[in-house]
Structure formats: structure tokens, C-alpha cells
Tab-separated table of C-alpha atoms and ligand atoms in Angstrom:
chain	number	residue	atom	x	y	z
H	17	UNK	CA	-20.626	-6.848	3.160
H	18	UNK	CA	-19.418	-8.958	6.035
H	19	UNK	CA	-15.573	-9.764	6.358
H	20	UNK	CA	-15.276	-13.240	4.565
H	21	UNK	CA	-12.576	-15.471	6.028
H	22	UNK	CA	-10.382	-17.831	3.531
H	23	UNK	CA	-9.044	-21.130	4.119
H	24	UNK	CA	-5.772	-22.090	3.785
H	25	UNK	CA	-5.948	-22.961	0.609
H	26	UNK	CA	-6.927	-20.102	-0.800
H	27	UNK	CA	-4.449	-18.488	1.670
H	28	UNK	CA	-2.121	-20.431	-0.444
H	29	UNK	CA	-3.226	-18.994	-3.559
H	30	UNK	CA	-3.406	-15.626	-2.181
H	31	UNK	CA	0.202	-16.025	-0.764
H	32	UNK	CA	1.312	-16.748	-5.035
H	33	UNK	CA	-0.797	-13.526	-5.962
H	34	UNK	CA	1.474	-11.735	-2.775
H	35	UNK	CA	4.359	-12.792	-4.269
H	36	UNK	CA	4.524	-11.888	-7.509
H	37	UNK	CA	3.610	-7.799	-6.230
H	38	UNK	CA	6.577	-8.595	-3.906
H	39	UNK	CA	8.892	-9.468	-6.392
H	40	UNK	CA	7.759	-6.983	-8.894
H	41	UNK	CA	8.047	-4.160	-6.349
H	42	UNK	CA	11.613	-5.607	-5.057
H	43	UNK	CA	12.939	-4.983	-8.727
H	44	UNK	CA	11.040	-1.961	-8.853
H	45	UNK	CA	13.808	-0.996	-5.482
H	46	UNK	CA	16.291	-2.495	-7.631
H	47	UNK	CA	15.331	-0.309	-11.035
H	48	UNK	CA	15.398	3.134	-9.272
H	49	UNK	CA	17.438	5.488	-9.657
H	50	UNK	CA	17.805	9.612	-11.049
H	51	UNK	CA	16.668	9.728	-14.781
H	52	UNK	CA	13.989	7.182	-14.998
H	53	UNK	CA	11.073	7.436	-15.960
H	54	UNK	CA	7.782	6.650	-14.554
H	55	UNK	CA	6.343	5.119	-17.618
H	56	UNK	CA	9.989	2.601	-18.064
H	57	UNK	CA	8.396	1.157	-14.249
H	58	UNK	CA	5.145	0.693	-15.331
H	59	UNK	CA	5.895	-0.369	-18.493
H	60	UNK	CA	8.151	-3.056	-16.571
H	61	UNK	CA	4.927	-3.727	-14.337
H	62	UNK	CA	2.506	-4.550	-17.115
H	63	UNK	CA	4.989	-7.404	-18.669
H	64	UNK	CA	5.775	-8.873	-15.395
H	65	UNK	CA	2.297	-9.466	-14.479
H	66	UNK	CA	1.420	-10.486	-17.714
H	67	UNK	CA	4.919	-12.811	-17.912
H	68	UNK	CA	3.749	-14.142	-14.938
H	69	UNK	CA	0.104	-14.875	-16.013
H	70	UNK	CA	-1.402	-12.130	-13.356
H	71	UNK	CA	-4.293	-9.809	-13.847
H	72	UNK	CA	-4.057	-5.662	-13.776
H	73	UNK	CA	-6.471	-5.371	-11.192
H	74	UNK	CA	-5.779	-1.044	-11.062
H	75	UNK	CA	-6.698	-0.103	-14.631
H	76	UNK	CA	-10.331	0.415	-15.056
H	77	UNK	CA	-10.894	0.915	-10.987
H	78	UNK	CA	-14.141	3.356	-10.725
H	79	UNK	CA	-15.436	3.660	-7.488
H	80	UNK	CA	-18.511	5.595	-7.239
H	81	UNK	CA	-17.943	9.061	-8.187
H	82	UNK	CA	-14.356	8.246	-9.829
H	83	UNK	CA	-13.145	8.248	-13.409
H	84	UNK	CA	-11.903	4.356	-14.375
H	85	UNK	CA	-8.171	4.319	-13.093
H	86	UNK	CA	-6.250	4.832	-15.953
H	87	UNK	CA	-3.063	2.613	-15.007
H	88	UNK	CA	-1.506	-0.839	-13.905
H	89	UNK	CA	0.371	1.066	-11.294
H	90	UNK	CA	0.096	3.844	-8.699
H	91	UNK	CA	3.479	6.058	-8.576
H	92	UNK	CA	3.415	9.160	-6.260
H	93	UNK	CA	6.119	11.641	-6.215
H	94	UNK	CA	7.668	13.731	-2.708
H	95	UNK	CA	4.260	15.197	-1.581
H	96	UNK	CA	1.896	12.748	-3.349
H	97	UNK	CA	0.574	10.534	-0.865
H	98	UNK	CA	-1.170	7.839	-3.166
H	99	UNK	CA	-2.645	6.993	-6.214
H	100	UNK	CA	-0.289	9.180	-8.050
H	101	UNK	CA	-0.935	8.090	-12.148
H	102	UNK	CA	2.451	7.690	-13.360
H	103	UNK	CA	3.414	9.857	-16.070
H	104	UNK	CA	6.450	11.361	-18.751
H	105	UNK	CA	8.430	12.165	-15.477
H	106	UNK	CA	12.027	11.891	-14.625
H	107	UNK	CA	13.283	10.453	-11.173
H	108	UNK	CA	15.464	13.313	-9.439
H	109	UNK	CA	18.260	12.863	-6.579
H	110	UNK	CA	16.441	13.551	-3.646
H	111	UNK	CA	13.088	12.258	-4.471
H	112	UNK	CA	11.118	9.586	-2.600
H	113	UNK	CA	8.800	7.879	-4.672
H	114	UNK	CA	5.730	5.425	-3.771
H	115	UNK	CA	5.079	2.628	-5.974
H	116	UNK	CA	1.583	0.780	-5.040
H	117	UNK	CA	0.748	-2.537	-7.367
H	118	UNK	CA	-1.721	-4.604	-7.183
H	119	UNK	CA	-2.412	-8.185	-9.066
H	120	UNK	CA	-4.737	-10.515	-9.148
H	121	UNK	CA	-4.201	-14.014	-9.819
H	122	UNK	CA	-6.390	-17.353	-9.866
H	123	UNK	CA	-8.820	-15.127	-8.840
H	124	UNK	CA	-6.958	-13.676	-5.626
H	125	UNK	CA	-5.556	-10.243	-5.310
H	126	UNK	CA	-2.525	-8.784	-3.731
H	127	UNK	CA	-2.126	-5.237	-2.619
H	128	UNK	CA	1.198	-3.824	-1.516
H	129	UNK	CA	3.158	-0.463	-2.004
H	130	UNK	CA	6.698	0.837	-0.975
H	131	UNK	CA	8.123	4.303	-0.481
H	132	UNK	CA	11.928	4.220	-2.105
H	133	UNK	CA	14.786	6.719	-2.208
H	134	UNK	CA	16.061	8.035	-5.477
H	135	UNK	CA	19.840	8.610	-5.113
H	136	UNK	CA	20.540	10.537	-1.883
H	137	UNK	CA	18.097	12.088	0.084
H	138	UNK	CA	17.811	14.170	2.730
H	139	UNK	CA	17.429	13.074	6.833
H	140	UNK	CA	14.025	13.987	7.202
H	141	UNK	CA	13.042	11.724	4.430
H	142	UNK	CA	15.143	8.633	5.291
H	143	UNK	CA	14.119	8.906	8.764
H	144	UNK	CA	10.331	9.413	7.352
H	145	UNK	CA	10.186	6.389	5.307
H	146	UNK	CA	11.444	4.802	8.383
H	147	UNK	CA	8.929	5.720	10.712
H	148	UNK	CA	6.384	4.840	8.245
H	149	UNK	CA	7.595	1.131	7.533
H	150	UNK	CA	8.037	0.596	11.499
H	151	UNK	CA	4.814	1.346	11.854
H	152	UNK	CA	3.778	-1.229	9.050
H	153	UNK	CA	5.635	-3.734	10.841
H	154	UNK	CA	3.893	-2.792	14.315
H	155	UNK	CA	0.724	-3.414	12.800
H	156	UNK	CA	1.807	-6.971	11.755
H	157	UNK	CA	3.224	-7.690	14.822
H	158	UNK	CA	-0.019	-6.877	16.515
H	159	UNK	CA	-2.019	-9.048	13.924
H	160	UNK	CA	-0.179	-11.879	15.917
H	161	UNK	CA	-1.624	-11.022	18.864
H	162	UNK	CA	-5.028	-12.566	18.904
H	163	UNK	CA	-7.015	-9.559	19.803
H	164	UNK	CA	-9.434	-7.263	17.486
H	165	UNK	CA	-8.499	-5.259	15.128
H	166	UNK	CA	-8.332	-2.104	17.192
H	167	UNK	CA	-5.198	-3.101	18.253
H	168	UNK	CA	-3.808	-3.386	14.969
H	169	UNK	CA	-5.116	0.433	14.276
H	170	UNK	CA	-3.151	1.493	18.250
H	171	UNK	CA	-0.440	-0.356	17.320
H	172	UNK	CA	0.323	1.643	14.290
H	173	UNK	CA	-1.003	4.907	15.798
H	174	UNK	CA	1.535	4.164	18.447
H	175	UNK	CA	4.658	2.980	16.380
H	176	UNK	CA	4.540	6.811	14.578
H	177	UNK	CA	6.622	9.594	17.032
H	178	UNK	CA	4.755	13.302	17.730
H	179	UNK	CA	5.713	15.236	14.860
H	180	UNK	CA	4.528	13.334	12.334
H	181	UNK	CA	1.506	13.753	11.109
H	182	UNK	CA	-0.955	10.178	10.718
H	183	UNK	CA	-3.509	10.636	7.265
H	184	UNK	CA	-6.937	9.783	8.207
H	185	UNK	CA	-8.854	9.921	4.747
H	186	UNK	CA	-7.183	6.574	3.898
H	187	UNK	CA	-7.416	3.270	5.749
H	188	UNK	CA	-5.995	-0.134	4.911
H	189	UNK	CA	-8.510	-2.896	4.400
H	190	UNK	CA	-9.482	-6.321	3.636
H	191	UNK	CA	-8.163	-8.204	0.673
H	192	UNK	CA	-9.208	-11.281	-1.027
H	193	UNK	CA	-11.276	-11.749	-4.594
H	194	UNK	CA	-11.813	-7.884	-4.419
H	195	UNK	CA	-9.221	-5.708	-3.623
H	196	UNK	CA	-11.164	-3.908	-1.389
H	197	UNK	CA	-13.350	-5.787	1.176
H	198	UNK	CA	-14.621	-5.881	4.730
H	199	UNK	CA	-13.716	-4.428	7.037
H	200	UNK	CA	-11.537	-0.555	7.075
H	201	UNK	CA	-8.785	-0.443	9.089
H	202	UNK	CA	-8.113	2.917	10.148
H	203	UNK	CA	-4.407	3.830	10.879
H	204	UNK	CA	-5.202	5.454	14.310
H	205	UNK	CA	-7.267	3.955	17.444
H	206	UNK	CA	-10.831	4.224	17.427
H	207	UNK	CA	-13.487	4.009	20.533
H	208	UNK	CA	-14.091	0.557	19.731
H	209	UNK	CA	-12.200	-3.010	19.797
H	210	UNK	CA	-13.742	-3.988	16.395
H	211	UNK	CA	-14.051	-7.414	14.955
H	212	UNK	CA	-11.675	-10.136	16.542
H	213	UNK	CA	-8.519	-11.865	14.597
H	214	UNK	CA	-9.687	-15.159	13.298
H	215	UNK	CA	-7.449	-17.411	11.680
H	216	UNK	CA	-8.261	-16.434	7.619
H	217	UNK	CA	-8.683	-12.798	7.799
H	218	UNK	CA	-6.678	-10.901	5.417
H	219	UNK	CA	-5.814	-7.203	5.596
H	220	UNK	CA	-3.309	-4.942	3.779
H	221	UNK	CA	-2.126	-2.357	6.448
H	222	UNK	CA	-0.870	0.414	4.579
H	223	UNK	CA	0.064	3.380	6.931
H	224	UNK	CA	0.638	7.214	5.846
H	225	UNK	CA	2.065	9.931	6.835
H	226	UNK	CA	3.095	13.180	6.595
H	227	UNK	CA	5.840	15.711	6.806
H	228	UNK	CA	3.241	18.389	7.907
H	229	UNK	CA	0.031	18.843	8.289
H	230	UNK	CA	-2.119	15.610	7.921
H	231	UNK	CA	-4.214	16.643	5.312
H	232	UNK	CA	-4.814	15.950	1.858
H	233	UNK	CA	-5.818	17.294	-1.449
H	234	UNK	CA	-7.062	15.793	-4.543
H	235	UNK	CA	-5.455	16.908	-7.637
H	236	UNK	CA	-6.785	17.866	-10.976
H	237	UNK	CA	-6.910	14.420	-12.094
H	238	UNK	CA	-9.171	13.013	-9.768
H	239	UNK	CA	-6.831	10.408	-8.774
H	240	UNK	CA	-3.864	11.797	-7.026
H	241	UNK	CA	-3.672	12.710	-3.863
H	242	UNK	CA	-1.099	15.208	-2.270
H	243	UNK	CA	-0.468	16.483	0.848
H	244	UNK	CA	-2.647	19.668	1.322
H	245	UNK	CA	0.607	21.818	2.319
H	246	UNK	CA	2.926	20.364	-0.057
H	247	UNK	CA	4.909	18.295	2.773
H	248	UNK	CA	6.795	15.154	1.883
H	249	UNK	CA	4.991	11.669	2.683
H	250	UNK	CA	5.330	8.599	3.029
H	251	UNK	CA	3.167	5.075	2.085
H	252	UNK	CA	4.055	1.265	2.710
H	253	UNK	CA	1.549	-1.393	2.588
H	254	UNK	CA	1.552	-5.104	3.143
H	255	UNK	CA	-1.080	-8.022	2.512
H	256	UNK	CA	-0.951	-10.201	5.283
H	257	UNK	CA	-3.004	-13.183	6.587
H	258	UNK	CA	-3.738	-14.595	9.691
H	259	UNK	CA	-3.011	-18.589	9.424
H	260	UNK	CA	-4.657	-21.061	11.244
H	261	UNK	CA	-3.170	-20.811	14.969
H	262	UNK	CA	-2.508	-16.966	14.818
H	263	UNK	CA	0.430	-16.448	12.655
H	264	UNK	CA	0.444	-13.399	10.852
H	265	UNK	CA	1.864	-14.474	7.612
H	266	UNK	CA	2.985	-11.508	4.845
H	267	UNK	CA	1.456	-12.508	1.735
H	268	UNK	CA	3.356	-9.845	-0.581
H	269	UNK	CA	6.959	-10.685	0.429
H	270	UNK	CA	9.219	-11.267	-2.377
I	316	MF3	N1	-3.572	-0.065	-3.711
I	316	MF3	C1	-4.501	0.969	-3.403
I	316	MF3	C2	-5.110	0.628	-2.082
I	316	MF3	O1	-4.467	0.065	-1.306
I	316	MF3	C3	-5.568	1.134	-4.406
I	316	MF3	C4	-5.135	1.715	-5.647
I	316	MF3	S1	-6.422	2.612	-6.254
I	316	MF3	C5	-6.345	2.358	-7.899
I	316	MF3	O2	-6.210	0.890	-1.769
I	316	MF3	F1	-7.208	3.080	-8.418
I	316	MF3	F2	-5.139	2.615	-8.298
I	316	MF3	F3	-6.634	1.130	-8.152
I	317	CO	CO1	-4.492	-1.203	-0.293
């Protein structure tokens, strides 16, 4: 599949699906605290989208070798990494908690996830989830830059200090009538430049990382994946488009 540029109008569109994961995830922030439960967020998920005439575009998910995705919403817990399935759980003080949403609408999907506090936590957390959104915002700094997408991947490889840990099994990607298109971007540099940045390329950068060690397990669910130490981590993600002249423009603000 080769990458498939969009025009501004459907950057338009895709910039109305961005919005509504923005706002849903920025009252998501709002909503969190100790004692809720995972199922009162996605409960809240599945009649905002549908308020707001978007599609579930998570439930039913079955890439080869996968059982359907059984949710609207990912929700990963402390040393879940992503695609945590959100179940009968209570929020506890000291968590940090990863809610990834995606919608579709008019066709058009938007990807984005954020890493939140619950009450107080502890330094290395806050000082995790702020590594891991800098490096998020290198990335779309660098998608300004008019260069190939290598230097989106150094960019966020670079934005992350020694000591963290950088998860390779997972990449960001290309977004537009499937959440997943053309063409991988990796999180760390590779050997080679890859395509250029055209005006109508759209990616979701989603960096991770970890606490520890950098790898990953799959639990028993086949869906969630945890650090393979039991290490906190840490997940942010952002669709963003390239407009016509260079701008990067974030398509899931709120
Ligand atoms: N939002 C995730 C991503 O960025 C995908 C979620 S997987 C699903 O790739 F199964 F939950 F859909
Ligand atoms: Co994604």
C-alpha cells in the first residue's frame, strides 16, 4: 500500500474527526480521578461519539492473528503500555493511566491517546509522562521541517534522555480512511531518510516508553500489552497533517 496524500479538504474533514477524540480525551483529563472506573470512561466514550454522530472505529479491530477488539476505547494501567481493554477497575492515587480513542467520521479517522495522573503521583512518573509528551511534540516540530520522515523518527529518539527506555514493537503510522496506513514510523532513527514530507501526509506519532527495560509482553488477553519487567510507561499520540506549504497542523486538538 503506498502512502496516499489528502487534500485539504479532506484535511478539513479529518481535522472534525481530530477534534472530536480531542475533546473527548480533554474531558476524559477532566473526569479522572481515584475511584473511577474504567467502564464510567468508556461508557462516557461510546455516547460522545455517538452524540456527536462519530463511528467506533476500535471495536471489532482483528488484525491478522488477533481476536476482534472488544472495546470503543484502549485504557492501560501503570505498566500497561497500550491497548489495555478497559475493565471493572478502580482508579487509585498514584496511578497513571493511558487512554487511546479513536473515531471515525465522514469517513475519516482520528487516532490520539494521553497518559494522565490519577491524584498524586510520584516524581518518576510526572517527570515520565513528561519526557514522553516532549518527545511527541519534537516529532511535530520536526514534521515542519520539510525533510523525510527519518527525521521525525531522530527527532523523537532524540527528545527522550538516557535512562529511559524507547519501545520498539510499536510505531506510529499513517492515518486517513483506515486507521492504519502507509507508511510506519518507528520512534527511533533508522539507516535510512525514508519518504519525504509532502504537503497531505498524515501521521499519528505516538511515542513510548518505559521505566525499565524496553520490552514488552502480551497479556492473557491477547490485547494488552505490558512492560515485560513490570516498569511504569508511558503513551501520547497525536494525528497531525502536513498542510499545503509545510505546516504541521494537529488534527486531534481539542
Ligand atoms: N490507537 C491504536 C494505535 O494507535 C490502535 C488501537 S488498537 C485497537 O495504533 F485494537 F484498540 F483498535
Ligand atoms: Co495510533
Amino acid at each position: 500500500m503506498p502512502i496516499t496524500l489528502k487534500s485539504e479538504a479532506e484535511l478539513d474533514v479529518m481535522r472534525e474527526a481530530g477534534r472530536i477524540v480531542g475533546q473527548t480525551l480533554a474531558h476524559i483529563r477532566e473526569m479522572v480521578r481515584p475511584g473511577l472506573n474504567l467502564l464510567e470512561i468508556e461508557a462516557f466514550v461510546t455516547e460522545e461519539f455517538r452524540r456527536r454522530g462519530a463511528v467506533e472505529t476500535f471495536r471489532g479491530y482483528d488484525p491478522a492473528g488477533k481476536p476482534p477488539y472488544p472495546s470503543n476505547i484502549c485504557a492501560s494501567v501503570n505498566d500497561e503500555l497500550v491497548h489495555g481493554i478497559p475493565r471493572d477497575r478502580l482508579l487509585r492515587d498514584g496511578d497513571i493511566v493511558t487512554f487511546d480513542l479513536g473515531a471515525t467520521y465522514k469517513g475519516f479517522v482520528g487516532d490520539s491517546a494521553i497518559t494522565v495522573p490519577v491524584g498524586e503521583v510520584g516524581d518518576e512518573a510526572r517527570r515520565l509522562l513528561e519526557v514522553t509528551e516532549g518527545a511527541l511534540q519534537a516529532g511535530i516540530e520536526a514534521m515542519g521541517t520539510g525533510t523525510h520522515l527519518n527525521d521525525v523518527s531522530a527527532a523523537i529518539e532524540d527528545a527522550i534522555p538516557s535512562g529511559y527506555a524507547i519501545v520498539r514493537e510499536y510505531t506510529g503510522h499513517g492515518v486517513g480512511r483506515a486507521m492504519h496506513e502507509e507508511p510506519q514510523v518507528p520512534n527511533y532513527r533508522r539507516r535510512f531518510r525514508g519518504p519525504p514530507l509532502k504537503p497531505g501526509l498524515v501521521l499519528a506519532l505516538e511515542p513510548m516508553v518505559n521505566l525499565g527495560s524496553r520490552h514488552t509482553r502480551e497479556l492473557e488477553d491477547r490485547w494488552t500489552v505490558a512492560t515485560e519487567d513490570g516498569s511504569l510507561c508511558c503513551h501520547f499520540e497525536h494525528t497531525i497533517a502536513i498542510r499545503k506549504g509545510g505546516r504541521p497542523d494537529v488534527l486531534t486538538l481539542p
